[in-house]
mmCIF file of C-alpha atoms and ligand atoms in Angstrom:
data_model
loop_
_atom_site.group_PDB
_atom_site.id
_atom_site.type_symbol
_atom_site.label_atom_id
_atom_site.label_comp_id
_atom_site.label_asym_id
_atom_site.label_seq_id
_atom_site.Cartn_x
_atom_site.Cartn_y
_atom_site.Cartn_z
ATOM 1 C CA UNK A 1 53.548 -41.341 4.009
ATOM 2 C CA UNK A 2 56.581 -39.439 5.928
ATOM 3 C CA UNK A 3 56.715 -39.860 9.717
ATOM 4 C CA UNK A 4 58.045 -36.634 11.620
ATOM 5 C CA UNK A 5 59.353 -36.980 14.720
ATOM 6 C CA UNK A 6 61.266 -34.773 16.647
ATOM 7 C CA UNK A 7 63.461 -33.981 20.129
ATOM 8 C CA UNK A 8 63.669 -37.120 20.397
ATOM 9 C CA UNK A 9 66.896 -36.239 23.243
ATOM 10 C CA UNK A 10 68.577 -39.198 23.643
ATOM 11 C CA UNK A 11 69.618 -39.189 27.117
ATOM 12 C CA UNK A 12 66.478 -38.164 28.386
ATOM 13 C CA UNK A 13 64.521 -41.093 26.136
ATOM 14 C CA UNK A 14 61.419 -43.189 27.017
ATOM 15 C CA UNK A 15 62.075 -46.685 26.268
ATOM 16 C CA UNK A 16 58.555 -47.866 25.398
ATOM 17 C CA UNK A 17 58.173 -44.324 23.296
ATOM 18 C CA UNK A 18 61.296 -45.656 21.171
ATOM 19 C CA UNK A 19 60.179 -49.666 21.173
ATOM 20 C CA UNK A 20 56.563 -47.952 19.778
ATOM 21 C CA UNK A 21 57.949 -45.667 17.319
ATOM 22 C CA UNK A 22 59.990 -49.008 16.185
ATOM 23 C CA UNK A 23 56.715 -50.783 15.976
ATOM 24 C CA UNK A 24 54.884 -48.367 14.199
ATOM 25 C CA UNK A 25 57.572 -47.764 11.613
ATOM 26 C CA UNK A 26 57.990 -51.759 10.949
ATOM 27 C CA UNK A 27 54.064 -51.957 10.671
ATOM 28 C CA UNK A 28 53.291 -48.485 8.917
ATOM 29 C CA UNK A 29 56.305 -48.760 6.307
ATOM 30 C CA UNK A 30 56.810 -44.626 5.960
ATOM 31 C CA UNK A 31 58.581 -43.247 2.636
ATOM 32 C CA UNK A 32 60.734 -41.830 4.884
ATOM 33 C CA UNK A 33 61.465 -40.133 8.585
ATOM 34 C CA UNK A 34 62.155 -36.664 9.176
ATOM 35 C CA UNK A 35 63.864 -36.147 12.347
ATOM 36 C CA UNK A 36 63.537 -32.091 13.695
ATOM 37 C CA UNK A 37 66.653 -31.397 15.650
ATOM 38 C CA UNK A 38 67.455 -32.124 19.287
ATOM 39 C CA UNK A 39 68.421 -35.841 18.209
ATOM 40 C CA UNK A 40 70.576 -35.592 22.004
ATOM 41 C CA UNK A 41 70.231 -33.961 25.735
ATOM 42 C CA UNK A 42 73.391 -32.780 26.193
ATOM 43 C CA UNK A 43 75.699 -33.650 22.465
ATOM 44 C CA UNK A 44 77.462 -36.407 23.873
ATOM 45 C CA UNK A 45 78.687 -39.280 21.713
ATOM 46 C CA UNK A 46 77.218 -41.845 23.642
ATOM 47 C CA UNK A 47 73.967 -39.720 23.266
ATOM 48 C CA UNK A 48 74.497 -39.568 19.397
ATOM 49 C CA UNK A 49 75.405 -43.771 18.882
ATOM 50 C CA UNK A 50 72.412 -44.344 20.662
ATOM 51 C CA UNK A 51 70.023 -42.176 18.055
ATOM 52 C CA UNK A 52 72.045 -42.998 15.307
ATOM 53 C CA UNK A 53 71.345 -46.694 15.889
ATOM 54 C CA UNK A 54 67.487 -46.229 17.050
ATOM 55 C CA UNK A 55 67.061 -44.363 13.120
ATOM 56 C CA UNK A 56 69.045 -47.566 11.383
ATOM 57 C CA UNK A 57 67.028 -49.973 13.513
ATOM 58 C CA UNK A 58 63.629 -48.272 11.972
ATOM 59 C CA UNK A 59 64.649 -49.758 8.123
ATOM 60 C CA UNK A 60 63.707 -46.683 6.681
ATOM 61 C CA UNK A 61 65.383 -43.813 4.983
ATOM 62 C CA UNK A 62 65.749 -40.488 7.134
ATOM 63 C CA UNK A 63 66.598 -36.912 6.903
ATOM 64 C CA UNK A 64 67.826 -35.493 10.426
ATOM 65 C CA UNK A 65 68.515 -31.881 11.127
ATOM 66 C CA UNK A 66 70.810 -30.260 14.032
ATOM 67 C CA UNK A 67 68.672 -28.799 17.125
ATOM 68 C CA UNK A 68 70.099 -26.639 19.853
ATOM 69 C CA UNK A 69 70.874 -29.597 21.906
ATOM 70 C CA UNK A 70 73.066 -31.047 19.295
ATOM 71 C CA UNK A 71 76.102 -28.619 19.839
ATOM 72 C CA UNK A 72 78.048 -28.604 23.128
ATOM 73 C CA UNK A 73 76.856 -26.449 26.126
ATOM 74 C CA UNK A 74 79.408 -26.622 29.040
ATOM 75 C CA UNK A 75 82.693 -27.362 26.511
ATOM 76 C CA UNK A 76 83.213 -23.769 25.764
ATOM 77 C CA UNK A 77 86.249 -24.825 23.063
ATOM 78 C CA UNK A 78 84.033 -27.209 21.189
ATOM 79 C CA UNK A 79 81.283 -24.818 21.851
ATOM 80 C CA UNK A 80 83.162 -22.718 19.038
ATOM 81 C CA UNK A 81 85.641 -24.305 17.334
ATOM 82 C CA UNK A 82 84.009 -27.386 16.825
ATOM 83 C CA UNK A 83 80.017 -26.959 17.360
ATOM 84 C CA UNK A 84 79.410 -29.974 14.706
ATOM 85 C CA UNK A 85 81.846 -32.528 14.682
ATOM 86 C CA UNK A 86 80.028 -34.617 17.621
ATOM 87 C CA UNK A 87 76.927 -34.641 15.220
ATOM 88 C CA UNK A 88 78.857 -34.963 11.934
ATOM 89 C CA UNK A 89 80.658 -38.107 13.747
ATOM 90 C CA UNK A 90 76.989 -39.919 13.497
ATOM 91 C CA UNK A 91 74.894 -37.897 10.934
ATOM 92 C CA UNK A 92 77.619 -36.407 8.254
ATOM 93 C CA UNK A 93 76.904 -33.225 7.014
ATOM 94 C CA UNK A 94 73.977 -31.071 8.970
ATOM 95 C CA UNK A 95 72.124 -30.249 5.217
ATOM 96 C CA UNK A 96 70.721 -33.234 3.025
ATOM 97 C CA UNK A 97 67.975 -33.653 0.634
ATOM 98 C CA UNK A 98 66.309 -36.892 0.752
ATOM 99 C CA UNK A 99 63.758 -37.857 -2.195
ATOM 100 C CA UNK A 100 61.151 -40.465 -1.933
ATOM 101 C CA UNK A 101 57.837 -41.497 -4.300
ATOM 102 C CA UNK A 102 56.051 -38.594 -3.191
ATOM 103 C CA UNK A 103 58.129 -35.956 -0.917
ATOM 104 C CA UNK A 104 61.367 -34.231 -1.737
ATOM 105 C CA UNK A 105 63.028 -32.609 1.560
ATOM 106 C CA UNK A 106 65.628 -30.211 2.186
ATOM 107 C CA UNK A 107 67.053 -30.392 6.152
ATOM 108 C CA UNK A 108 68.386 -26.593 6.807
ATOM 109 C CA UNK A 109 70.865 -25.895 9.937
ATOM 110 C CA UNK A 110 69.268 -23.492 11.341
ATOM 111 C CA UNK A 111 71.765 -23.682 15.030
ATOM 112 C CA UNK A 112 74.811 -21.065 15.272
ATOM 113 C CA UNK A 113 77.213 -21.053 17.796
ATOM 114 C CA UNK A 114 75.812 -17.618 19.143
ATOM 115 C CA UNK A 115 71.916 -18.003 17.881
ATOM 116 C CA UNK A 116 71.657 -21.789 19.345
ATOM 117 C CA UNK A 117 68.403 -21.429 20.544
ATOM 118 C CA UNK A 118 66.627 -18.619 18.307
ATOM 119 C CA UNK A 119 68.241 -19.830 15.252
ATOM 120 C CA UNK A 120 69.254 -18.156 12.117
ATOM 121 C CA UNK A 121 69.134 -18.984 8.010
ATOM 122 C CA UNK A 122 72.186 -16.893 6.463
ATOM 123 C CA UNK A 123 71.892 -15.266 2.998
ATOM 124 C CA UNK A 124 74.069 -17.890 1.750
ATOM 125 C CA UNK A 125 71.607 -20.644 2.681
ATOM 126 C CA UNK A 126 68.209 -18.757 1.106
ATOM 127 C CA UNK A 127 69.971 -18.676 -2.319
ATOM 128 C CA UNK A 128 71.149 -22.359 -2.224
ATOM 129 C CA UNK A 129 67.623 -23.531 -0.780
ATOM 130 C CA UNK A 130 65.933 -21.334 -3.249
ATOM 131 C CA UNK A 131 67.570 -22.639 -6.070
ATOM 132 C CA UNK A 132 67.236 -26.794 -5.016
ATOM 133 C CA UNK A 133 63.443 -25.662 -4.682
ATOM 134 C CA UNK A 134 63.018 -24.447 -8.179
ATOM 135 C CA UNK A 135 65.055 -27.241 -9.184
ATOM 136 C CA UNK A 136 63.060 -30.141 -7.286
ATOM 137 C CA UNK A 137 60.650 -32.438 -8.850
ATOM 138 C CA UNK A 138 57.091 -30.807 -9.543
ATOM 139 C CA UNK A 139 55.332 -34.262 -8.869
ATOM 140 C CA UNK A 140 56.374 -34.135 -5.381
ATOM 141 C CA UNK A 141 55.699 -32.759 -2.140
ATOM 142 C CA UNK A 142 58.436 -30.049 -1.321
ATOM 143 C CA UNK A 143 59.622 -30.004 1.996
ATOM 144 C CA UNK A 144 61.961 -28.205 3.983
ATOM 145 C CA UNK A 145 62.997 -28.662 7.674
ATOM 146 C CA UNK A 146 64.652 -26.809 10.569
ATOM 147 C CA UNK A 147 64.806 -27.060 14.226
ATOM 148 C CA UNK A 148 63.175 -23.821 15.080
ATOM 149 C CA UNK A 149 60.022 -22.698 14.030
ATOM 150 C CA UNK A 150 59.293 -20.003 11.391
ATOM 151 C CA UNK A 151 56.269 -18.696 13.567
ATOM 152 C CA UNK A 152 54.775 -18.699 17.166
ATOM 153 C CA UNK A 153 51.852 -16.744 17.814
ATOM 154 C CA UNK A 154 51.289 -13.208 19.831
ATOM 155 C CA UNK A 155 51.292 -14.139 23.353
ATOM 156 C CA UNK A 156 53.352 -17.155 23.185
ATOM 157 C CA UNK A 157 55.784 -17.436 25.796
ATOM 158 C CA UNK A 158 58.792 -18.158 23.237
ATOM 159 C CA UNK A 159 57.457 -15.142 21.514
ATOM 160 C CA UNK A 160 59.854 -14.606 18.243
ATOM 161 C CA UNK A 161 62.630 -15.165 20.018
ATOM 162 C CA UNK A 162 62.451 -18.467 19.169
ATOM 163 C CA UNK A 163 61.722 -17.784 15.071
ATOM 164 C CA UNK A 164 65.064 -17.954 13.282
ATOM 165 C CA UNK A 165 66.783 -14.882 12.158
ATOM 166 C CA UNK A 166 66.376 -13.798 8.552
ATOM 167 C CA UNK A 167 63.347 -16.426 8.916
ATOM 168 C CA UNK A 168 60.596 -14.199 7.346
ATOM 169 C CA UNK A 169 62.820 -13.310 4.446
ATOM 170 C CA UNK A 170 63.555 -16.793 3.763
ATOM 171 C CA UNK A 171 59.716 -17.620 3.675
ATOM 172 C CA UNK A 172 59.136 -14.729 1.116
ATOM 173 C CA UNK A 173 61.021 -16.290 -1.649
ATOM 174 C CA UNK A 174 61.089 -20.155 -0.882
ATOM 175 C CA UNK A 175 57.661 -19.954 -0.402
ATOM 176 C CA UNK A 176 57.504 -19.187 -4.337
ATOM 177 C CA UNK A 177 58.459 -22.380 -5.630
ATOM 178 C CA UNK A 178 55.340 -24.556 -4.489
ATOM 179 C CA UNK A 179 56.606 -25.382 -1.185
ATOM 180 C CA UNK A 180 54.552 -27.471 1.240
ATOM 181 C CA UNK A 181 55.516 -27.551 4.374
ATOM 182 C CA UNK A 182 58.115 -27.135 6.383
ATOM 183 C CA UNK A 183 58.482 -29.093 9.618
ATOM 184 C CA UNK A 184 59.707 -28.104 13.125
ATOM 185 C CA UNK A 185 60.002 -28.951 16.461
ATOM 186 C CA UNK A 186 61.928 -27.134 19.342
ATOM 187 C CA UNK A 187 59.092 -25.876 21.622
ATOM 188 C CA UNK A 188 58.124 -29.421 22.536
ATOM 189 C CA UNK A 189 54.236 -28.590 21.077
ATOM 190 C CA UNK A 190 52.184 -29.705 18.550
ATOM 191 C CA UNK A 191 50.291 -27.337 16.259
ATOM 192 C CA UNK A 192 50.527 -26.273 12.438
ATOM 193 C CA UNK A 193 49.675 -22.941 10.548
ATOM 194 C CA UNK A 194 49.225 -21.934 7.366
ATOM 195 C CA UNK A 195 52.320 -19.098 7.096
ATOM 196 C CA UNK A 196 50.989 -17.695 3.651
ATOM 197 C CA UNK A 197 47.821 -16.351 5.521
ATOM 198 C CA UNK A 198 50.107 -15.006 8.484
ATOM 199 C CA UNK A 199 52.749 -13.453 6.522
ATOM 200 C CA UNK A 200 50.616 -12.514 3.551
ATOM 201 C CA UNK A 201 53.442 -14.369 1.403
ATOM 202 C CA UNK A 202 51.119 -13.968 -1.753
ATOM 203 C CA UNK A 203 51.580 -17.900 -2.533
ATOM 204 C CA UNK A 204 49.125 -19.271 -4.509
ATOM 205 C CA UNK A 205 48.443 -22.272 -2.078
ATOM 206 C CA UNK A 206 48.936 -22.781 1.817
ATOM 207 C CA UNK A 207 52.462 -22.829 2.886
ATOM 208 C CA UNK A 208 52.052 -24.778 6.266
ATOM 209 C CA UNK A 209 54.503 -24.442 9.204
ATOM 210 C CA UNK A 210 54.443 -28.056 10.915
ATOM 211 C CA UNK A 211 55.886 -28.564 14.762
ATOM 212 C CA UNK A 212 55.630 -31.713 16.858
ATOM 213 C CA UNK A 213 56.804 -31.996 20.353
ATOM 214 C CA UNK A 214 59.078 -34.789 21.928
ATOM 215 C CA UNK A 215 58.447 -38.031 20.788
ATOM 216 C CA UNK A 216 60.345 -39.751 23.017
ATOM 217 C CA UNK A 217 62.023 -38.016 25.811
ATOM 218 C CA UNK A 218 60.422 -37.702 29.153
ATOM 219 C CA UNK A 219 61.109 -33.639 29.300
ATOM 220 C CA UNK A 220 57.580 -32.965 28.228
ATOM 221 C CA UNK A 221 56.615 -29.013 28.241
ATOM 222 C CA UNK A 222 53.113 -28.599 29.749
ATOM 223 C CA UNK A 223 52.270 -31.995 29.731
ATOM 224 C CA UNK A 224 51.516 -32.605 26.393
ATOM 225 C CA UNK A 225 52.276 -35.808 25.588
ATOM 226 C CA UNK A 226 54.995 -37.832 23.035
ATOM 227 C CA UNK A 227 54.055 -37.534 19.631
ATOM 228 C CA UNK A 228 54.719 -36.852 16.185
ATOM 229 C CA UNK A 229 52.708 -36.087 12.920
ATOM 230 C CA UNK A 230 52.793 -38.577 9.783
ATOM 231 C CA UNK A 231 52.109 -36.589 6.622
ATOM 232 C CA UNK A 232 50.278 -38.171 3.830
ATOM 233 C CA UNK A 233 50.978 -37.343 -0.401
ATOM 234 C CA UNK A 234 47.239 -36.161 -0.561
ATOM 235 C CA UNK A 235 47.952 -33.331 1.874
ATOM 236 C CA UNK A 236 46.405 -35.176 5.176
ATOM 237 C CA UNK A 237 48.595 -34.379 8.000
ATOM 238 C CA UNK A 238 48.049 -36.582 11.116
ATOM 239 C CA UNK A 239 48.975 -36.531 14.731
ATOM 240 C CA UNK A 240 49.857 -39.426 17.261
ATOM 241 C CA UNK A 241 50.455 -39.255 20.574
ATOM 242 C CA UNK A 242 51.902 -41.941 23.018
ATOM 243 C CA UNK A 243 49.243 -44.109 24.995
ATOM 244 C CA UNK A 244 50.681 -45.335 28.369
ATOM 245 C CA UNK A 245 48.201 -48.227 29.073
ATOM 246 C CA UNK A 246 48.182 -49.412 24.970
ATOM 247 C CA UNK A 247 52.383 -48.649 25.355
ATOM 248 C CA UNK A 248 51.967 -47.478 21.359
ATOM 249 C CA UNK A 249 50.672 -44.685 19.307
ATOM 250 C CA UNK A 250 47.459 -43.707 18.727
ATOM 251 C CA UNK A 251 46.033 -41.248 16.067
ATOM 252 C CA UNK A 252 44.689 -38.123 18.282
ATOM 253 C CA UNK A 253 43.469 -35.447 15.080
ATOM 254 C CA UNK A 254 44.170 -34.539 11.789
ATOM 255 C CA UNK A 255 44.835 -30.981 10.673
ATOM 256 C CA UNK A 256 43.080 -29.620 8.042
ATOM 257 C CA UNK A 257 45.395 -26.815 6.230
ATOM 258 C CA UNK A 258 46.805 -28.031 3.584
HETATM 259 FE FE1 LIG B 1 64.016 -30.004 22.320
#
């Protein structure tokens, strides 16, 4: 199984949600974690030792991705010289591939200096992605992650302002070498859709877009709770959320897409 978390904000972070996800990692024994952007509140190296040792004391391999939190805000030099080098300091470079028994994963950067909340995928990046797809194991689950979403729905507050530029385009070829999922967070919500039916990709197979919300910090949108979703080599893709009075993490539904 691969646990996804995501904005987890260090900074902002729930003690018992991080002492949980600890327990359920020791117990449950994941191939991996994916970790969706916004590992920090505000970039700060404090912020970024204390996430980078939370991930090492889990004892399990993980991917992590740059969110919109992970680049400076108020230190307008960093801001654009420098937008990385706080993260880099912790997590190297912002695009890995992990590989495990069943999942291969690609992380994608989607933040820019300029687009550090919408998010955009260059030309450059669709080729290279494109080409590790049709180069990745068949026996395995392909993956790809980004901070931002590839789709919110009519009506949505975030609207597509929050979809990565060039986004759509990117779908429309990756989504032709038998790829999965791809995994989100940013809007703090949990929900997944299928983005071959909603963008009429002509895939042969569902092409699921997969967001979970905060799993640890205490800026909760709405009130939905902590969580994150564990995805399973048959397909099954679970949610958790955090239980105050059990202090853990307790299954909540399964989605069905895949
Ligand atoms: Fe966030």
């Amino acid at each position: 199984m691969l646990l996804h978390l995501s904005d987890l904000h260090f900074g902002t972070e729930k003690s018992e949600c991080v002492h949980a996800i600890q327990q359920f990692c020791w117990e449950q024994q994941p191939e991996m974690v994916v970790v969706s952007g916004d590992l920090t509140q505000r970039a700060r190296l404090r912020q970024f030792f204390a996430c980078r040792q939370f991930l090492d004391s889990l004892k399990t391999p993980y991917l992590v991705v740059p969110g919109n939190h992970d680049i400076p805000l108020y230190h307008v030099w960093d801001r654009f010289l420098t937008p990385f080098m706080s993260y880099q300091a912790f997590f190297s470079a912002p695009e890995r591939e992990l590989e495990s028994e069943h999942f291969y994963v690609i992380g994608v950067n989607s933040v820019r200096r300029r687009y550090h909340t919408r998010g955009h995928i260059s030309l450059t990046q669709i080729q290279q992605i494109q080409q590790k797809l049709s180069e990745a194991p068949a026996n395995k689950l392909k993956i790809i992650v980004t901070h931002q979403p590839f789709y919110t729905p009519p009506g949505d507050p975030h609207g597509v302002k929050d979809c990565p530029v060039l986004g759509k385009m990117a779908l429309e070829l990756w989504s032709q070498q038998q790829l999965f999922a791809l995994l989100h967070g940013h809007l703090h919500q949990a929900v997944v859709y299928d983005l071959n039916q909603i963008y009429q990709l002509q895939a042969t197979h569902p092409v699921l877009d997969i967001q979970a919300g905060t799993a640890t910090s205490w800026r909760l949108h709405n009130n939905i709770p902590n969580g994150f979703n564990v995805i399973h080599p048959n397909h099954q893709i679970e949610h958790y959320i955090y239980q105050e009075q059990q202090q853990r993490f307790v299954w909540e539904r399964n989605w069905n897409l895949g």
